[in-house]
């Protein structure tokens, strides 16, 4: 039963909606509805108190939505729960109904729906608000459950973290924090001659291998007191004075096993910084020279994390963590080094391009997408896929917390320490560090907006998905979905590519009429047209047909305008001829792009047009 009338259109002002149901798509649609309701309230000409009351009611929704946004990572797990999915959709659907109601009662053209029963406005309002509160309460209950679970998990995670970390730093960080805070509180502390150990240069002897490091070879390996290998780095004496405060702080970090030890200053002008010597060089150099097992990688990363955590505990943020600033000892123990010359010295020439890939995502103002894509190519190579993705999240608030990262790395490094595998990273299949992918069984449930976009794509494969979307949302009493389900039944657009028997077509047509009627009663413009169009052409249906056709015309349905223009131009269905009215409808239908209206307008008797002029 193919219709010769064009498919009606529904315009929804929502863009960039993802395919699968996500918190992002839900929040996006709710946000757009809120904006529309705010605009409706500002433009209200009638029933302004009702409009304000609706806006006040929605404030509670805003709080719930903000809660969802803050906890969307935890809430995402609940999407596999059908009850949660249904709650989300019910909130979305009822908000849409409230928006439509507010639009109708605040403008004269919309009040015609209640012209015969003004009291129905109050009844409709109370029913909508009750439905709204009920749907929101279910969602609030789910969020409370998530809150309880998050609280329980956070407390347990914090307990485990503090238990392990307390053993690591042995309770000294509070005193150290006060010392460092005291140093930083001194006015212009970097210019102050804070006491820093002076190392007698006569006790520094050249090593037998005469090793040098750095791009300019300015870091020299020396031997202190004939037994301890140290790294000596000469800087400008003026810069050495500027760095006194920074070096005084570094001197107090010697108790952390994952921070490169600063021993003191040497030389006649106290412009030679003396550090612990890291035999393996930087982590970058180690990667270039050796194939590192996944077991060792896990231990190295955990060591770096412990160093960062220690710094955080004493109020220090490194801001320059990269492979070149992680030194490696003989035993493959990572040591963080502060590039103080980068932070304070005036004589250094910095190549910022070497630091770009180590910057926080939100600081990459330009080419951020390119850099993110570059980083993602390494996600598969490294064993910590989920950790890398969470650590690289563009939004700081959504990144993994340091204590969660700490515990996860502790777990991974412990697993690998017990493993006998010595397979190098290049050939390892990373089973020991396997990361669970997102649950592939999450049902694909689309919002009505997404379903309509699939339908309009005109891709045959998308119609099956659109049908499932309309069918699901219709069960939740979404009026637009009820209309679209009826349309698919009437036009035989489901199931994709399947033939229907005559009995099935008749059954579908009957159900489609019922669905069109339901949606029309809810005020869906296109449903008004299709209900009128599908009514049996008998005299008893005449008034019903004209009533719903006029309702569709009031909302600008092009097909309804075309049919009604024909009725008035030729006096059909016992309607008096009204050529001026019929011509106005025809022109408006043509203006809206109705093909047959355009053709008819071109071929219309010019005398009629002249008469109208």
JSON list of N, CA and C in Angstrom, two decimals, residues 6-80:
[
{"chain": "A", "resi": 6, "resn": "UNK", "atom": "N", "xyz": [4.29, 12.58, -0.50]},
{"chain": "A", "resi": 6, "resn": "UNK", "atom": "CA", "xyz": [5.67, 12.60, -0.01]},
{"chain": "A", "resi": 6, "resn": "UNK", "atom": "C", "xyz": [5.73, 12.33, 1.49]},
{"chain": "A", "resi": 7, "resn": "UNK", "atom": "N", "xyz": [6.83, 11.75, 1.89]},
{"chain": "A", "resi": 7, "resn": "UNK", "atom": "CA", "xyz": [7.03, 11.47, 3.31]},
{"chain": "A", "resi": 7, "resn": "UNK", "atom": "C", "xyz": [7.11, 12.79, 4.07]},
{"chain": "A", "resi": 8, "resn": "UNK", "atom": "N", "xyz": [6.32, 12.95, 5.12]},
{"chain": "A", "resi": 8, "resn": "UNK", "atom": "CA", "xyz": [6.36, 14.20, 5.88]},
{"chain": "A", "resi": 8, "resn": "UNK", "atom": "C", "xyz": [7.68, 14.34, 6.61]},
{"chain": "A", "resi": 9, "resn": "UNK", "atom": "N", "xyz": [8.03, 15.57, 6.92]},
{"chain": "A", "resi": 9, "resn": "UNK", "atom": "CA", "xyz": [9.31, 15.80, 7.58]},
{"chain": "A", "resi": 9, "resn": "UNK", "atom": "C", "xyz": [9.10, 16.33, 8.98]},
{"chain": "A", "resi": 10, "resn": "UNK", "atom": "N", "xyz": [10.05, 15.98, 9.84]},
{"chain": "A", "resi": 10, "resn": "UNK", "atom": "CA", "xyz": [10.04, 16.49, 11.21]},
{"chain": "A", "resi": 10, "resn": "UNK", "atom": "C", "xyz": [11.39, 17.13, 11.45]},
{"chain": "A", "resi": 11, "resn": "UNK", "atom": "N", "xyz": [11.41, 18.38, 11.87]},
{"chain": "A", "resi": 11, "resn": "UNK", "atom": "CA", "xyz": [12.67, 19.08, 12.09]},
{"chain": "A", "resi": 11, "resn": "UNK", "atom": "C", "xyz": [12.97, 19.11, 13.57]},
{"chain": "A", "resi": 12, "resn": "UNK", "atom": "N", "xyz": [14.13, 18.54, 13.95]},
{"chain": "A", "resi": 12, "resn": "UNK", "atom": "CA", "xyz": [14.57, 18.58, 15.34]},
{"chain": "A", "resi": 12, "resn": "UNK", "atom": "C", "xyz": [15.94, 19.22, 15.37]},
{"chain": "A", "resi": 13, "resn": "UNK", "atom": "N", "xyz": [16.10, 20.24, 16.21]},
{"chain": "A", "resi": 13, "resn": "UNK", "atom": "CA", "xyz": [17.33, 21.02, 16.21]},
{"chain": "A", "resi": 13, "resn": "UNK", "atom": "C", "xyz": [18.36, 20.42, 17.15]},
{"chain": "A", "resi": 14, "resn": "UNK", "atom": "N", "xyz": [18.84, 19.21, 16.82]},
{"chain": "A", "resi": 14, "resn": "UNK", "atom": "CA", "xyz": [19.86, 18.55, 17.63]},
{"chain": "A", "resi": 14, "resn": "UNK", "atom": "C", "xyz": [20.92, 18.02, 16.68]},
{"chain": "A", "resi": 15, "resn": "UNK", "atom": "N", "xyz": [22.16, 18.43, 16.89]},
{"chain": "A", "resi": 15, "resn": "UNK", "atom": "CA", "xyz": [23.25, 18.02, 16.01]},
{"chain": "A", "resi": 15, "resn": "UNK", "atom": "C", "xyz": [24.27, 17.18, 16.76]},
{"chain": "A", "resi": 16, "resn": "UNK", "atom": "N", "xyz": [25.14, 16.55, 15.98]},
{"chain": "A", "resi": 16, "resn": "UNK", "atom": "CA", "xyz": [26.29, 15.81, 16.51]},
{"chain": "A", "resi": 16, "resn": "UNK", "atom": "C", "xyz": [25.90, 14.75, 17.54]},
{"chain": "A", "resi": 17, "resn": "UNK", "atom": "N", "xyz": [24.85, 13.99, 17.24]},
{"chain": "A", "resi": 17, "resn": "UNK", "atom": "CA", "xyz": [24.43, 12.92, 18.14]},
{"chain": "A", "resi": 17, "resn": "UNK", "atom": "C", "xyz": [25.15, 11.64, 17.74]},
{"chain": "A", "resi": 18, "resn": "UNK", "atom": "N", "xyz": [25.72, 10.94, 18.73]},
{"chain": "A", "resi": 18, "resn": "UNK", "atom": "CA", "xyz": [26.42, 9.70, 18.44]},
{"chain": "A", "resi": 18, "resn": "UNK", "atom": "C", "xyz": [25.43, 8.59, 18.12]},
{"chain": "A", "resi": 19, "resn": "UNK", "atom": "N", "xyz": [25.94, 7.52, 17.52]},
{"chain": "A", "resi": 19, "resn": "UNK", "atom": "CA", "xyz": [25.07, 6.43, 17.10]},
{"chain": "A", "resi": 19, "resn": "UNK", "atom": "C", "xyz": [24.52, 5.66, 18.27]},
{"chain": "A", "resi": 20, "resn": "UNK", "atom": "N", "xyz": [25.37, 5.25, 19.20]},
{"chain": "A", "resi": 20, "resn": "UNK", "atom": "CA", "xyz": [24.91, 4.48, 20.34]},
{"chain": "A", "resi": 20, "resn": "UNK", "atom": "C", "xyz": [24.39, 5.39, 21.44]},
{"chain": "A", "resi": 21, "resn": "UNK", "atom": "N", "xyz": [23.52, 4.83, 22.26]},
{"chain": "A", "resi": 21, "resn": "UNK", "atom": "CA", "xyz": [23.02, 5.60, 23.41]},
{"chain": "A", "resi": 21, "resn": "UNK", "atom": "C", "xyz": [24.17, 5.82, 24.38]},
{"chain": "A", "resi": 22, "resn": "UNK", "atom": "N", "xyz": [24.52, 7.05, 24.64]},
{"chain": "A", "resi": 22, "resn": "UNK", "atom": "CA", "xyz": [25.57, 7.39, 25.58]},
{"chain": "A", "resi": 22, "resn": "UNK", "atom": "C", "xyz": [25.07, 8.52, 26.46]},
{"chain": "A", "resi": 23, "resn": "UNK", "atom": "N", "xyz": [25.76, 8.73, 27.55]},
{"chain": "A", "resi": 23, "resn": "UNK", "atom": "CA", "xyz": [25.42, 9.86, 28.40]},
{"chain": "A", "resi": 23, "resn": "UNK", "atom": "C", "xyz": [25.55, 11.15, 27.61]},
{"chain": "A", "resi": 24, "resn": "UNK", "atom": "N", "xyz": [26.54, 11.19, 26.73]},
{"chain": "A", "resi": 24, "resn": "UNK", "atom": "CA", "xyz": [26.76, 12.40, 25.93]},
{"chain": "A", "resi": 24, "resn": "UNK", "atom": "C", "xyz": [25.54, 12.72, 25.07]},
{"chain": "A", "resi": 25, "resn": "UNK", "atom": "N", "xyz": [24.99, 11.72, 24.39]},
{"chain": "A", "resi": 25, "resn": "UNK", "atom": "CA", "xyz": [23.83, 11.97, 23.53]},
{"chain": "A", "resi": 25, "resn": "UNK", "atom": "C", "xyz": [22.61, 12.35, 24.37]},
{"chain": "A", "resi": 26, "resn": "UNK", "atom": "N", "xyz": [22.45, 11.69, 25.51]},
{"chain": "A", "resi": 26, "resn": "UNK", "atom": "CA", "xyz": [21.33, 11.99, 26.40]},
{"chain": "A", "resi": 26, "resn": "UNK", "atom": "C", "xyz": [21.43, 13.43, 26.90]},
{"chain": "A", "resi": 27, "resn": "UNK", "atom": "N", "xyz": [22.63, 13.79, 27.39]},
{"chain": "A", "resi": 27, "resn": "UNK", "atom": "CA", "xyz": [22.83, 15.15, 27.90]},
{"chain": "A", "resi": 27, "resn": "UNK", "atom": "C", "xyz": [22.63, 16.18, 26.81]},
{"chain": "A", "resi": 28, "resn": "UNK", "atom": "N", "xyz": [23.09, 15.85, 25.60]},
{"chain": "A", "resi": 28, "resn": "UNK", "atom": "CA", "xyz": [22.96, 16.78, 24.48]},
{"chain": "A", "resi": 28, "resn": "UNK", "atom": "C", "xyz": [21.51, 17.09, 24.16]},
{"chain": "A", "resi": 29, "resn": "UNK", "atom": "N", "xyz": [20.69, 16.05, 24.13]},
{"chain": "A", "resi": 29, "resn": "UNK", "atom": "CA", "xyz": [19.28, 16.26, 23.80]},
{"chain": "A", "resi": 29, "resn": "UNK", "atom": "C", "xyz": [18.55, 16.98, 24.93]},
{"chain": "A", "resi": 30, "resn": "UNK", "atom": "N", "xyz": [18.84, 16.61, 26.16]},
{"chain": "A", "resi": 30, "resn": "UNK", "atom": "CA", "xyz": [18.20, 17.28, 27.30]},
{"chain": "A", "resi": 30, "resn": "UNK", "atom": "C", "xyz": [18.61, 18.76, 27.32]},
{"chain": "A", "resi": 31, "resn": "UNK", "atom": "N", "xyz": [19.87, 19.02, 27.05]},
{"chain": "A", "resi": 31, "resn": "UNK", "atom": "CA", "xyz": [20.36, 20.40, 27.03]},
{"chain": "A", "resi": 31, "resn": "UNK", "atom": "C", "xyz": [19.62, 21.23, 25.99]},
{"chain": "A", "resi": 32, "resn": "UNK", "atom": "N", "xyz": [19.38, 20.65, 24.82]},
{"chain": "A", "resi": 32, "resn": "UNK", "atom": "CA", "xyz": [18.67, 21.37, 23.77]},
{"chain": "A", "resi": 32, "resn": "UNK", "atom": "C", "xyz": [17.22, 21.64, 24.17]},
{"chain": "A", "resi": 33, "resn": "UNK", "atom": "N", "xyz": [16.60, 20.66, 24.82]},
{"chain": "A", "resi": 33, "resn": "UNK", "atom": "CA", "xyz": [15.22, 20.85, 25.29]},
{"chain": "A", "resi": 33, "resn": "UNK", "atom": "C", "xyz": [15.17, 21.99, 26.31]},
{"chain": "A", "resi": 34, "resn": "UNK", "atom": "N", "xyz": [16.13, 22.01, 27.23]},
{"chain": "A", "resi": 34, "resn": "UNK", "atom": "CA", "xyz": [16.19, 23.07, 28.23]},
{"chain": "A", "resi": 34, "resn": "UNK", "atom": "C", "xyz": [16.28, 24.44, 27.56]},
{"chain": "A", "resi": 35, "resn": "UNK", "atom": "N", "xyz": [17.16, 24.55, 26.56]},
{"chain": "A", "resi": 35, "resn": "UNK", "atom": "CA", "xyz": [17.33, 25.82, 25.87]},
{"chain": "A", "resi": 35, "resn": "UNK", "atom": "C", "xyz": [16.02, 26.26, 25.21]},
{"chain": "A", "resi": 36, "resn": "UNK", "atom": "N", "xyz": [15.34, 25.29, 24.61]},
{"chain": "A", "resi": 36, "resn": "UNK", "atom": "CA", "xyz": [14.05, 25.60, 23.96]},
{"chain": "A", "resi": 36, "resn": "UNK", "atom": "C", "xyz": [13.02, 26.09, 24.97]},
{"chain": "A", "resi": 37, "resn": "UNK", "atom": "N", "xyz": [12.98, 25.43, 26.14]},
{"chain": "A", "resi": 37, "resn": "UNK", "atom": "CA", "xyz": [12.00, 25.82, 27.16]},
{"chain": "A", "resi": 37, "resn": "UNK", "atom": "C", "xyz": [12.31, 27.20, 27.73]},
{"chain": "A", "resi": 38, "resn": "UNK", "atom": "N", "xyz": [13.60, 27.50, 27.92]},
{"chain": "A", "resi": 38, "resn": "UNK", "atom": "CA", "xyz": [14.00, 28.83, 28.38]},
{"chain": "A", "resi": 38, "resn": "UNK", "atom": "C", "xyz": [13.56, 29.88, 27.37]},
{"chain": "A", "resi": 39, "resn": "UNK", "atom": "N", "xyz": [13.78, 29.58, 26.08]},
{"chain": "A", "resi": 39, "resn": "UNK", "atom": "CA", "xyz": [13.38, 30.50, 25.02]},
{"chain": "A", "resi": 39, "resn": "UNK", "atom": "C", "xyz": [11.86, 30.68, 24.98]},
{"chain": "A", "resi": 40, "resn": "UNK", "atom": "N", "xyz": [11.14, 29.56, 25.14]},
{"chain": "A", "resi": 40, "resn": "UNK", "atom": "CA", "xyz": [9.67, 29.62, 25.17]},
{"chain": "A", "resi": 40, "resn": "UNK", "atom": "C", "xyz": [9.20, 30.53, 26.31]},
{"chain": "A", "resi": 41, "resn": "UNK", "atom": "N", "xyz": [9.85, 30.40, 27.46]},
{"chain": "A", "resi": 41, "resn": "UNK", "atom": "CA", "xyz": [9.48, 31.22, 28.62]},
{"chain": "A", "resi": 41, "resn": "UNK", "atom": "C", "xyz": [9.72, 32.70, 28.34]},
{"chain": "A", "resi": 42, "resn": "UNK", "atom": "N", "xyz": [10.84, 32.99, 27.68]},
{"chain": "A", "resi": 42, "resn": "UNK", "atom": "CA", "xyz": [11.16, 34.39, 27.38]},
{"chain": "A", "resi": 42, "resn": "UNK", "atom": "C", "xyz": [10.17, 34.99, 26.37]},
{"chain": "A", "resi": 43, "resn": "UNK", "atom": "N", "xyz": [9.68, 34.14, 25.45]},
{"chain": "A", "resi": 43, "resn": "UNK", "atom": "CA", "xyz": [8.79, 34.62, 24.40]},
{"chain": "A", "resi": 43, "resn": "UNK", "atom": "C", "xyz": [7.31, 34.46, 24.75]},
{"chain": "A", "resi": 44, "resn": "UNK", "atom": "N", "xyz": [7.00, 34.00, 25.96]},
{"chain": "A", "resi": 44, "resn": "UNK", "atom": "CA", "xyz": [5.61, 33.71, 26.34]},
{"chain": "A", "resi": 44, "resn": "UNK", "atom": "C", "xyz": [4.74, 34.95, 26.26]},
{"chain": "A", "resi": 45, "resn": "UNK", "atom": "N", "xyz": [3.58, 34.80, 25.61]},
{"chain": "A", "resi": 45, "resn": "UNK", "atom": "CA", "xyz": [2.60, 35.88, 25.52]},
{"chain": "A", "resi": 45, "resn": "UNK", "atom": "C", "xyz": [1.37, 35.59, 26.38]},
{"chain": "A", "resi": 46, "resn": "UNK", "atom": "N", "xyz": [1.11, 34.30, 26.62]},
{"chain": "A", "resi": 46, "resn": "UNK", "atom": "CA", "xyz": [-0.06, 33.87, 27.39]},
{"chain": "A", "resi": 46, "resn": "UNK", "atom": "C", "xyz": [0.41, 32.86, 28.45]},
{"chain": "A", "resi": 47, "resn": "UNK", "atom": "N", "xyz": [-0.38, 32.71, 29.50]},
{"chain": "A", "resi": 47, "resn": "UNK", "atom": "CA", "xyz": [-0.11, 31.73, 30.56]},
{"chain": "A", "resi": 47, "resn": "UNK", "atom": "C", "xyz": [1.35, 31.81, 31.04]},
{"chain": "A", "resi": 48, "resn": "UNK", "atom": "N", "xyz": [1.79, 33.02, 31.32]},
{"chain": "A", "resi": 48, "resn": "UNK", "atom": "CA", "xyz": [3.19, 33.21, 31.72]},
{"chain": "A", "resi": 48, "resn": "UNK", "atom": "C", "xyz": [3.50, 32.55, 33.06]},
{"chain": "A", "resi": 49, "resn": "UNK", "atom": "N", "xyz": [2.53, 32.49, 33.95]},
{"chain": "A", "resi": 49, "resn": "UNK", "atom": "CA", "xyz": [2.76, 31.84, 35.24]},
{"chain": "A", "resi": 49, "resn": "UNK", "atom": "C", "xyz": [2.98, 30.34, 35.07]},
{"chain": "A", "resi": 50, "resn": "UNK", "atom": "N", "xyz": [2.23, 29.72, 34.15]},
{"chain": "A", "resi": 50, "resn": "UNK", "atom": "CA", "xyz": [2.44, 28.30, 33.87]},
{"chain": "A", "resi": 50, "resn": "UNK", "atom": "C", "xyz": [3.84, 28.07, 33.31]},
{"chain": "A", "resi": 51, "resn": "UNK", "atom": "N", "xyz": [4.23, 28.97, 32.41]},
{"chain": "A", "resi": 51, "resn": "UNK", "atom": "CA", "xyz": [5.56, 28.87, 31.81]},
{"chain": "A", "resi": 51, "resn": "UNK", "atom": "C", "xyz": [6.66, 28.96, 32.86]},
{"chain": "A", "resi": 52, "resn": "UNK", "atom": "N", "xyz": [6.50, 29.91, 33.81]},
{"chain": "A", "resi": 52, "resn": "UNK", "atom": "CA", "xyz": [7.50, 30.06, 34.88]},
{"chain": "A", "resi": 52, "resn": "UNK", "atom": "C", "xyz": [7.51, 28.84, 35.79]},
{"chain": "A", "resi": 53, "resn": "UNK", "atom": "N", "xyz": [6.32, 28.31, 36.09]},
{"chain": "A", "resi": 53, "resn": "UNK", "atom": "CA", "xyz": [6.23, 27.13, 36.96]},
{"chain": "A", "resi": 53, "resn": "UNK", "atom": "C", "xyz": [6.95, 25.94, 36.32]},
{"chain": "A", "resi": 54, "resn": "UNK", "atom": "N", "xyz": [6.81, 25.78, 35.01]},
{"chain": "A", "resi": 54, "resn": "UNK", "atom": "CA", "xyz": [7.48, 24.69, 34.30]},
{"chain": "A", "resi": 54, "resn": "UNK", "atom": "C", "xyz": [8.99, 24.85, 34.42]},
{"chain": "A", "resi": 55, "resn": "UNK", "atom": "N", "xyz": [9.46, 26.08, 34.24]},
{"chain": "A", "resi": 55, "resn": "UNK", "atom": "CA", "xyz": [10.89, 26.35, 34.33]},
{"chain": "A", "resi": 55, "resn": "UNK", "atom": "C", "xyz": [11.42, 26.04, 35.73]},
{"chain": "A", "resi": 56, "resn": "UNK", "atom": "N", "xyz": [10.66, 26.40, 36.76]},
{"chain": "A", "resi": 56, "resn": "UNK", "atom": "CA", "xyz": [11.07, 26.11, 38.14]},
{"chain": "A", "resi": 56, "resn": "UNK", "atom": "C", "xyz": [11.13, 24.61, 38.39]},
{"chain": "A", "resi": 57, "resn": "UNK", "atom": "N", "xyz": [10.17, 23.87, 37.86]},
{"chain": "A", "resi": 57, "resn": "UNK", "atom": "CA", "xyz": [10.17, 22.42, 38.03]},
{"chain": "A", "resi": 57, "resn": "UNK", "atom": "C", "xyz": [11.42, 21.80, 37.42]},
{"chain": "A", "resi": 58, "resn": "UNK", "atom": "N", "xyz": [11.87, 22.36, 36.32]},
{"chain": "A", "resi": 58, "resn": "UNK", "atom": "CA", "xyz": [13.00, 21.77, 35.61]},
{"chain": "A", "resi": 58, "resn": "UNK", "atom": "C", "xyz": [14.34, 22.01, 36.30]},
{"chain": "A", "resi": 59, "resn": "UNK", "atom": "N", "xyz": [14.36, 22.88, 37.30]},
{"chain": "A", "resi": 59, "resn": "UNK", "atom": "CA", "xyz": [15.62, 23.11, 38.03]},
{"chain": "A", "resi": 59, "resn": "UNK", "atom": "C", "xyz": [16.11, 21.83, 38.68]},
{"chain": "A", "resi": 60, "resn": "UNK", "atom": "N", "xyz": [15.19, 20.99, 39.15]},
{"chain": "A", "resi": 60, "resn": "UNK", "atom": "CA", "xyz": [15.58, 19.73, 39.78]},
{"chain": "A", "resi": 60, "resn": "UNK", "atom": "C", "xyz": [16.20, 18.79, 38.74]},
{"chain": "A", "resi": 61, "resn": "UNK", "atom": "N", "xyz": [15.69, 18.86, 37.51]},
{"chain": "A", "resi": 61, "resn": "UNK", "atom": "CA", "xyz": [16.28, 18.05, 36.44]},
{"chain": "A", "resi": 61, "resn": "UNK", "atom": "C", "xyz": [17.70, 18.48, 36.18]},
{"chain": "A", "resi": 62, "resn": "UNK", "atom": "N", "xyz": [17.92, 19.81, 36.19]},
{"chain": "A", "resi": 62, "resn": "UNK", "atom": "CA", "xyz": [19.26, 20.31, 35.93]},
{"chain": "A", "resi": 62, "resn": "UNK", "atom": "C", "xyz": [20.27, 19.76, 36.92]},
{"chain": "A", "resi": 63, "resn": "UNK", "atom": "N", "xyz": [19.87, 19.67, 38.21]},
{"chain": "A", "resi": 63, "resn": "UNK", "atom": "CA", "xyz": [20.76, 19.13, 39.23]},
{"chain": "A", "resi": 63, "resn": "UNK", "atom": "C", "xyz": [21.08, 17.66, 38.96]},
{"chain": "A", "resi": 64, "resn": "UNK", "atom": "N", "xyz": [20.06, 16.90, 38.56]},
{"chain": "A", "resi": 64, "resn": "UNK", "atom": "CA", "xyz": [20.27, 15.48, 38.27]},
{"chain": "A", "resi": 64, "resn": "UNK", "atom": "C", "xyz": [21.18, 15.32, 37.06]},
{"chain": "A", "resi": 65, "resn": "UNK", "atom": "N", "xyz": [20.95, 16.14, 36.02]},
{"chain": "A", "resi": 65, "resn": "UNK", "atom": "CA", "xyz": [21.76, 16.06, 34.81]},
{"chain": "A", "resi": 65, "resn": "UNK", "atom": "C", "xyz": [23.21, 16.40, 35.10]},
{"chain": "A", "resi": 66, "resn": "UNK", "atom": "N", "xyz": [23.44, 17.40, 35.94]},
{"chain": "A", "resi": 66, "resn": "UNK", "atom": "CA", "xyz": [24.81, 17.75, 36.32]},
{"chain": "A", "resi": 66, "resn": "UNK", "atom": "C", "xyz": [25.47, 16.60, 37.06]},
{"chain": "A", "resi": 67, "resn": "UNK", "atom": "N", "xyz": [24.70, 15.91, 37.88]},
{"chain": "A", "resi": 67, "resn": "UNK", "atom": "CA", "xyz": [25.22, 14.74, 38.59]},
{"chain": "A", "resi": 67, "resn": "UNK", "atom": "C", "xyz": [25.62, 13.65, 37.61]},
{"chain": "A", "resi": 68, "resn": "UNK", "atom": "N", "xyz": [24.79, 13.45, 36.60]},
{"chain": "A", "resi": 68, "resn": "UNK", "atom": "CA", "xyz": [25.12, 12.46, 35.56]},
{"chain": "A", "resi": 68, "resn": "UNK", "atom": "C", "xyz": [26.41, 12.83, 34.85]},
{"chain": "A", "resi": 69, "resn": "UNK", "atom": "N", "xyz": [26.56, 14.12, 34.54]},
{"chain": "A", "resi": 69, "resn": "UNK", "atom": "CA", "xyz": [27.74, 14.55, 33.81]},
{"chain": "A", "resi": 69, "resn": "UNK", "atom": "C", "xyz": [29.01, 14.34, 34.62]},
{"chain": "A", "resi": 70, "resn": "UNK", "atom": "N", "xyz": [28.94, 14.68, 35.91]},
{"chain": "A", "resi": 70, "resn": "UNK", "atom": "CA", "xyz": [30.11, 14.52, 36.78]},
{"chain": "A", "resi": 70, "resn": "UNK", "atom": "C", "xyz": [30.51, 13.05, 36.91]},
{"chain": "A", "resi": 71, "resn": "UNK", "atom": "N", "xyz": [29.49, 12.17, 36.97]},
{"chain": "A", "resi": 71, "resn": "UNK", "atom": "CA", "xyz": [29.77, 10.75, 37.20]},
{"chain": "A", "resi": 71, "resn": "UNK", "atom": "C", "xyz": [29.52, 9.90, 35.95]},
{"chain": "A", "resi": 72, "resn": "UNK", "atom": "N", "xyz": [29.67, 10.48, 34.77]},
{"chain": "A", "resi": 72, "resn": "UNK", "atom": "CA", "xyz": [29.27, 9.75, 33.58]},
{"chain": "A", "resi": 72, "resn": "UNK", "atom": "C", "xyz": [30.09, 8.49, 33.35]},
{"chain": "A", "resi": 73, "resn": "UNK", "atom": "N", "xyz": [31.34, 8.46, 33.81]},
{"chain": "A", "resi": 73, "resn": "UNK", "atom": "CA", "xyz": [32.13, 7.24, 33.63]},
{"chain": "A", "resi": 73, "resn": "UNK", "atom": "C", "xyz": [31.55, 6.10, 34.44]},
{"chain": "A", "resi": 74, "resn": "UNK", "atom": "N", "xyz": [31.15, 6.39, 35.70]},
{"chain": "A", "resi": 74, "resn": "UNK", "atom": "CA", "xyz": [30.53, 5.35, 36.52]},
{"chain": "A", "resi": 74, "resn": "UNK", "atom": "C", "xyz": [29.13, 5.02, 35.99]},
{"chain": "A", "resi": 75, "resn": "UNK", "atom": "N", "xyz": [28.42, 6.05, 35.53]},
{"chain": "A", "resi": 75, "resn": "UNK", "atom": "CA", "xyz": [27.06, 5.84, 35.08]},
{"chain": "A", "resi": 75, "resn": "UNK", "atom": "C", "xyz": [27.02, 5.03, 33.79]},
{"chain": "A", "resi": 76, "resn": "UNK", "atom": "N", "xyz": [28.09, 5.14, 33.00]},
{"chain": "A", "resi": 76, "resn": "UNK", "atom": "CA", "xyz": [28.14, 4.44, 31.71]},
{"chain": "A", "resi": 76, "resn": "UNK", "atom": "C", "xyz": [27.97, 2.94, 31.90]},
{"chain": "A", "resi": 77, "resn": "UNK", "atom": "N", "xyz": [28.46, 2.41, 33.01]},
{"chain": "A", "resi": 77, "resn": "UNK", "atom": "CA", "xyz": [28.34, 0.98, 33.27]},
{"chain": "A", "resi": 77, "resn": "UNK", "atom": "C", "xyz": [26.90, 0.55, 33.45]},
{"chain": "A", "resi": 78, "resn": "UNK", "atom": "N", "xyz": [26.07, 1.50, 33.88]},
{"chain": "A", "resi": 78, "resn": "UNK", "atom": "CA", "xyz": [24.67, 1.18, 34.12]},
{"chain": "A", "resi": 78, "resn": "UNK", "atom": "C", "xyz": [23.85, 1.09, 32.83]},
{"chain": "A", "resi": 79, "resn": "UNK", "atom": "N", "xyz": [24.44, 1.47, 31.71]},
{"chain": "A", "resi": 79, "resn": "UNK", "atom": "CA", "xyz": [23.69, 1.46, 30.46]},
{"chain": "A", "resi": 79, "resn": "UNK", "atom": "C", "xyz": [23.29, 0.06, 30.02]},
{"chain": "A", "resi": 80, "resn": "UNK", "atom": "N", "xyz": [23.96, -0.94, 30.57]},
{"chain": "A", "resi": 80, "resn": "UNK", "atom": "CA", "xyz": [23.57, -2.32, 30.26]},
{"chain": "A", "resi": 80, "resn": "UNK", "atom": "C", "xyz": [22.30, -2.72, 30.99]}
]
